[in-house]
Tab-separated table of C-alpha atoms and ligand atoms in Angstrom:
chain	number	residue	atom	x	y	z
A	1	UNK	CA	14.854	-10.090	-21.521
A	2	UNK	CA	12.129	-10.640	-23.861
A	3	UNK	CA	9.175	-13.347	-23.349
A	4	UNK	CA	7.109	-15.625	-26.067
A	5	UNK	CA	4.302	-14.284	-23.230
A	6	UNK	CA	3.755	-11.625	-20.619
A	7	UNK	CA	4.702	-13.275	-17.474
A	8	UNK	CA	2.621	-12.730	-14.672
A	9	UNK	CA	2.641	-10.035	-12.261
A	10	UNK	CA	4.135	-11.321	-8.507
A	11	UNK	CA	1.837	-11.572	-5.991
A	12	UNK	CA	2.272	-8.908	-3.390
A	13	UNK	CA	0.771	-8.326	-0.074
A	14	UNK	CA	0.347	-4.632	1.684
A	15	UNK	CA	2.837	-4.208	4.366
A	16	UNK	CA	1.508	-1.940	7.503
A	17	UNK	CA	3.107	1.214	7.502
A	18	UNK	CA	5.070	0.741	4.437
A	19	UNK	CA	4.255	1.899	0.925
A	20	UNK	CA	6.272	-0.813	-0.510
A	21	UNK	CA	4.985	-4.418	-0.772
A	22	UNK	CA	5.590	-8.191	0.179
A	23	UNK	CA	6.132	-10.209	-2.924
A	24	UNK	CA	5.338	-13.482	-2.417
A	25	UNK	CA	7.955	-16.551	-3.439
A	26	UNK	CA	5.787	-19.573	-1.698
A	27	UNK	CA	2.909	-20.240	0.107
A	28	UNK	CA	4.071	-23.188	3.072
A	29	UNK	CA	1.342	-24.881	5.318
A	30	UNK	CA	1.698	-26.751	8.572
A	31	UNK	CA	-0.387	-29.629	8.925
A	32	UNK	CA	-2.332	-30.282	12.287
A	33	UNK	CA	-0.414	-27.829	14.197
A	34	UNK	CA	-3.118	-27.739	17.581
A	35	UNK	CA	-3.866	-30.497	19.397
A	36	UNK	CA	-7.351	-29.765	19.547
A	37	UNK	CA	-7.584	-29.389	15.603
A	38	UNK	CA	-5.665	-32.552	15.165
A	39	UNK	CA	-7.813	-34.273	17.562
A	40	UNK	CA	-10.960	-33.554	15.437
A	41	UNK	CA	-8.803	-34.217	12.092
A	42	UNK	CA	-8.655	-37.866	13.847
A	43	UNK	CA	-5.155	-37.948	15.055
A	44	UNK	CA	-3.280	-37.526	18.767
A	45	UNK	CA	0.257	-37.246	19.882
A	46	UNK	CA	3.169	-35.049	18.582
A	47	UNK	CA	4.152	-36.314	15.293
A	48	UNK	CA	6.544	-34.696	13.533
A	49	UNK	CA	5.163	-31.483	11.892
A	50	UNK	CA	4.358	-32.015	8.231
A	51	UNK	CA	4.091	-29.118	5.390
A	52	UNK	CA	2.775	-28.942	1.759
A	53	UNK	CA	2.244	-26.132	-0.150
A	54	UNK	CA	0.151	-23.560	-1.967
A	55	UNK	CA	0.827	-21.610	-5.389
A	56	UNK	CA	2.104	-18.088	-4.657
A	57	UNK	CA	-0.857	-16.754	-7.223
A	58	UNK	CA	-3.546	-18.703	-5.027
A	59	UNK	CA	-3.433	-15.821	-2.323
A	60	UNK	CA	-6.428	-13.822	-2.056
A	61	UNK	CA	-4.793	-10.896	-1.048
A	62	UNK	CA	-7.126	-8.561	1.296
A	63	UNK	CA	-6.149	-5.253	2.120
A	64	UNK	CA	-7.033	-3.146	5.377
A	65	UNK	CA	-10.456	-2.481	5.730
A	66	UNK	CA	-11.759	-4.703	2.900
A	67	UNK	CA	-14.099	-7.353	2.328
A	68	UNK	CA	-12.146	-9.914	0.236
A	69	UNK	CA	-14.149	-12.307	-2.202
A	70	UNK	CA	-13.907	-15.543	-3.402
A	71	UNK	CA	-15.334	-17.575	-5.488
A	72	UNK	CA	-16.944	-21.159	-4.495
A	73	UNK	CA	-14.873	-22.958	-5.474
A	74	UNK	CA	-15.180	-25.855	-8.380
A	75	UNK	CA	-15.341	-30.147	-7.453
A	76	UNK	CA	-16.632	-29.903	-3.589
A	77	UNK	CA	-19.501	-29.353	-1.565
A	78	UNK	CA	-17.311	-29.170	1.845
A	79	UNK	CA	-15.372	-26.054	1.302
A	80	UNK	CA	-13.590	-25.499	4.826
A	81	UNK	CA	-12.241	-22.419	6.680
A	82	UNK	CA	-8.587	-22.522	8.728
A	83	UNK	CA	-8.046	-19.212	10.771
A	84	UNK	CA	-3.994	-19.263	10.808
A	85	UNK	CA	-1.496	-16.966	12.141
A	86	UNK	CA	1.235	-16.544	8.564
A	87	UNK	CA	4.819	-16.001	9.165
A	88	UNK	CA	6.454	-13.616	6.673
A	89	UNK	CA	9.899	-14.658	5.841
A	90	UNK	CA	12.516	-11.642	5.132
A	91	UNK	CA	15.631	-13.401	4.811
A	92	UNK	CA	16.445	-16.862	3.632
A	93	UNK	CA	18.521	-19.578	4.594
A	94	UNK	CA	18.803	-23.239	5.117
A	95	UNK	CA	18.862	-25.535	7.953
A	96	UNK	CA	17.957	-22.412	10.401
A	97	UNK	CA	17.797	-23.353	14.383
A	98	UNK	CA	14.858	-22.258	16.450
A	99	UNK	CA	17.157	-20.141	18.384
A	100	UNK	CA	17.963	-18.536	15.109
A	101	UNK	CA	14.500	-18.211	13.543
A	102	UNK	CA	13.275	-14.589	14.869
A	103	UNK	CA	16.367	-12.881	12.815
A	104	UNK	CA	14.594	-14.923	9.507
A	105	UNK	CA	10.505	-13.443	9.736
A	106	UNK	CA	9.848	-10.151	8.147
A	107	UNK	CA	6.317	-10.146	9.570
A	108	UNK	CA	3.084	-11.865	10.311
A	109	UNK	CA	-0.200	-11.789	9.004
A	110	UNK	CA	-3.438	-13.455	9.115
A	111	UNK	CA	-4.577	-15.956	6.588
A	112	UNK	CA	-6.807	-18.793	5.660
A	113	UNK	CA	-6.029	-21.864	4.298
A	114	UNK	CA	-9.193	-22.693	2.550
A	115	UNK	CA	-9.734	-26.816	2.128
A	116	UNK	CA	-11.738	-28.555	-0.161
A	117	UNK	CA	-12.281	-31.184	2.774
A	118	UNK	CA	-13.862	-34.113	0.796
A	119	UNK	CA	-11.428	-34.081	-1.810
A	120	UNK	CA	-8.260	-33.394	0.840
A	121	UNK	CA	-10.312	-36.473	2.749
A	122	UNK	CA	-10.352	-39.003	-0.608
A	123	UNK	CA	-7.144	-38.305	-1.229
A	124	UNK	CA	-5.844	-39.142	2.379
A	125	UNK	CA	-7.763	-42.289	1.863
A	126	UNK	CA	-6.318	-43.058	-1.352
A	127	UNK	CA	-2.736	-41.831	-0.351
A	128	UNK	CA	-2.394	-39.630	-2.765
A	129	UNK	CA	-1.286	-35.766	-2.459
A	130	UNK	CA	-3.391	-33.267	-0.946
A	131	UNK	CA	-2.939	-30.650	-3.616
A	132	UNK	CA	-6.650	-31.159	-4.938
A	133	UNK	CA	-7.855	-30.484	-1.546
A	134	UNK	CA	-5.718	-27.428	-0.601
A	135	UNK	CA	-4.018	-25.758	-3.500
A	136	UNK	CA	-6.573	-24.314	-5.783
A	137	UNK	CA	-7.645	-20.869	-7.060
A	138	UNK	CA	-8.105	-18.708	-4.301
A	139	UNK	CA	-7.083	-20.768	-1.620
A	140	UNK	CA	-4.951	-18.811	0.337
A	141	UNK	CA	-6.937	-15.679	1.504
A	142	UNK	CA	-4.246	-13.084	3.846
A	143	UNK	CA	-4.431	-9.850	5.093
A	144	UNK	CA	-1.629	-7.231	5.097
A	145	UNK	CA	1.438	-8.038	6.786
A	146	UNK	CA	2.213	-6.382	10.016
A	147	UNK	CA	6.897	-6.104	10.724
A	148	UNK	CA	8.191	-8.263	12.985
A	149	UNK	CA	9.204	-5.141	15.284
A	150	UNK	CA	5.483	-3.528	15.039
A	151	UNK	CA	4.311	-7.263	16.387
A	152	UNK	CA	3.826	-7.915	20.513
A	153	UNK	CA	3.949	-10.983	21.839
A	154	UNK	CA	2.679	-13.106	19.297
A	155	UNK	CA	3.206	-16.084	20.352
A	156	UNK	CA	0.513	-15.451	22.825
A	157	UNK	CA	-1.695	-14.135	20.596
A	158	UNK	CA	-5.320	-15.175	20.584
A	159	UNK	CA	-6.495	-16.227	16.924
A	160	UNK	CA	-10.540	-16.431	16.150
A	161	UNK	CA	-12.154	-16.730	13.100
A	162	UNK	CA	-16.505	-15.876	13.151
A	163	UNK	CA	-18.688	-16.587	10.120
A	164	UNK	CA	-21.795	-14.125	9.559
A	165	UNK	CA	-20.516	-12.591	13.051
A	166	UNK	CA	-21.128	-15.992	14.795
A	167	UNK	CA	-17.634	-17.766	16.732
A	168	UNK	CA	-16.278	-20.699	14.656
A	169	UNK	CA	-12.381	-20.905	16.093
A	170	UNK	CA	-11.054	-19.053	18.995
A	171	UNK	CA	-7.695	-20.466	20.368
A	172	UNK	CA	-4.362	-18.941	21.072
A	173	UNK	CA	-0.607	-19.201	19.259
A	174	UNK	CA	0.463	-20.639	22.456
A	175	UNK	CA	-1.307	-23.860	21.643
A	176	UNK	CA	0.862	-24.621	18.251
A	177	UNK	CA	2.192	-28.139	18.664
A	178	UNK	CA	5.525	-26.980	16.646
A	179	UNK	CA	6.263	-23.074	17.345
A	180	UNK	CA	7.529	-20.794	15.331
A	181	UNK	CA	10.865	-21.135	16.197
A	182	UNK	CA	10.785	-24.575	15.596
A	183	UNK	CA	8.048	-25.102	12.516
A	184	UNK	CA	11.260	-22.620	10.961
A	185	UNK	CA	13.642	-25.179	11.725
A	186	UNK	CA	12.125	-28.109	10.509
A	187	UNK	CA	10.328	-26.278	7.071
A	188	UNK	CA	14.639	-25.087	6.063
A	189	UNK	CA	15.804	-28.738	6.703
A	190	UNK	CA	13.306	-29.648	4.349
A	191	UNK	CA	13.214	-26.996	1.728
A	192	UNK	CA	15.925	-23.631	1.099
A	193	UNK	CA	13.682	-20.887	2.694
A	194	UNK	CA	13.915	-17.628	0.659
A	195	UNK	CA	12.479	-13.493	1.335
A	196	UNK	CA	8.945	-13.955	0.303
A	197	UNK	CA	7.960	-17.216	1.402
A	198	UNK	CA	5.030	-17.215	3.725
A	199	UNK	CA	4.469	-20.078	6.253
A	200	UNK	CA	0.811	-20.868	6.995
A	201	UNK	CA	1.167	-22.174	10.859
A	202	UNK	CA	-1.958	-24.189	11.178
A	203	UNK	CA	-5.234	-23.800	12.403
A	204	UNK	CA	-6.739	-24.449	15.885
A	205	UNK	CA	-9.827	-26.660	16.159
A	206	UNK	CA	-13.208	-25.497	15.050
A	207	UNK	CA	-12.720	-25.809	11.427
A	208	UNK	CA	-16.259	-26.147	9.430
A	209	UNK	CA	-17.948	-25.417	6.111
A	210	UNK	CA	-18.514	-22.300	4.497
A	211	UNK	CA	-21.303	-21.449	1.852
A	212	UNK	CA	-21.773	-18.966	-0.664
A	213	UNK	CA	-22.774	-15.431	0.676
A	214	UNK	CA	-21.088	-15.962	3.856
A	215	UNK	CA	-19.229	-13.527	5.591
A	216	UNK	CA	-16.045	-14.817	7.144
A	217	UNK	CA	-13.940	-12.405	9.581
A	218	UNK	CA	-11.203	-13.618	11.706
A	219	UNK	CA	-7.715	-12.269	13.127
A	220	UNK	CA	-4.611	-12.702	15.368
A	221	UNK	CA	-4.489	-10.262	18.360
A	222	UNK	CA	-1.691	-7.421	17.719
A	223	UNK	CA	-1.843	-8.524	13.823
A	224	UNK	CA	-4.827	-7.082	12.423
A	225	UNK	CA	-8.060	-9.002	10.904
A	226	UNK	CA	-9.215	-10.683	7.659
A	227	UNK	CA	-12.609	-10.577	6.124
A	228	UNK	CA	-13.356	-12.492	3.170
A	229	UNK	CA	-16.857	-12.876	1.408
A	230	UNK	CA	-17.713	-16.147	-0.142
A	231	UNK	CA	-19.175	-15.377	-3.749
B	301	LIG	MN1	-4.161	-25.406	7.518
């Protein structure tokens, strides 16, 4: 195979334990997955859960006991941090049950789904797609991925995220509106999940802005941490 270009490498996160990597295929968010982050977003109730997603080359990929960096990021002056527990899919399929789900994730990590929030908020005004507020260089900061088998009980895992050492989210997996099990279900109805995909779960409330020089450092209990410098 020969290319008029050199394609780009694939995006790859560490795996713990493991020399080999994760190659990322896509980047899937949940939207308003807590009910205390929805609540602040403006909304209540359990709607249906509701996904867009990210560019594969817009992770930030962070390994073990490393600072990240990104860059500020261009258009907005409301750059916001979401602390998120990421689900590491191993094995693909479509129209997966709940029940089924567990035999699907490779792993989890710990990720942030960094919003441009004015830009995500005009275009929810406008209704128009959110891909100017969410999918942009560098927006999907994640740490390596810990297997499935290495992983407790996450689903009652506590997930915090501090900036310059200070608390800005701190909320457990047990509060997802959709769980994993069932975010899985309703993600392959939608789309064909495939190894590599990684499924951003949503954020618990707390979300706020970030500025440059800021130190952000969050995690998932049993899953490891994230720290990511603003540059
Ligand atoms: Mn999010």
């Amino acid at each position: 195979m020969s290319y008029v270009f050199t394609p780009p490498a694939v995006p790859s996160v560490p795996v713990v334990g493991r020399s080999e990597r994760f190659p990322i295929h896509r980047i899937y968010c949940v939207g308003r997955n807590y009910v205390e982050h929805a609540q602040e977003m403006g909304f209540t109730g359990r709607e249906p859960p509701f996904f867009f997603l990210k560019p594969a080359d817009t992770a930030v990929v962070v390994s073990a006991g490393e600072t990240g960096s990104m860059d500020y990021p261009t258009l907005t002056s409301n750059l916001h941090h979401e602390i998120e527990l990421v689900v590491a899919i191993g094995t693909g399929g479509r129209n997966i049950k709940a029940a089924d789900a567990k035999k699907h994730i490779f792993g989890y990590g710990v990720g942030l789904d960094m919003t441009r929030r004015d830009l995500q908020g005009d275009m929810k005004k406008q209704g128009r797609p959110w891909c100017i507020g969410k999918a942009f260089e560098q927006s999907s900061p994640i740490g390596p991925i810990t297997p499935a088998e290495q992983v407790g009980d996450v689903e009652n895992a506590e997930i915090w995220l501090q900036v310059n050492g200070k608390d800005r989210q701190r909320s457990n997996v047990s509060k997802l509106i959709w769980n994993i099990g069932e975010t899985i279900e309703h993600l392959s109805a939608a789309w064909d999940l495939a190894p590599g995909d990684l499924i951003y779960s949503g954020t618990p409330e707390g979300v706020a802005a970030v500025a440059k020089g800021d130190v952000l450092e969050g995690g998932v209990a049993g899953i490891g941490t994230l720290k990511l410098r603003i540059a």
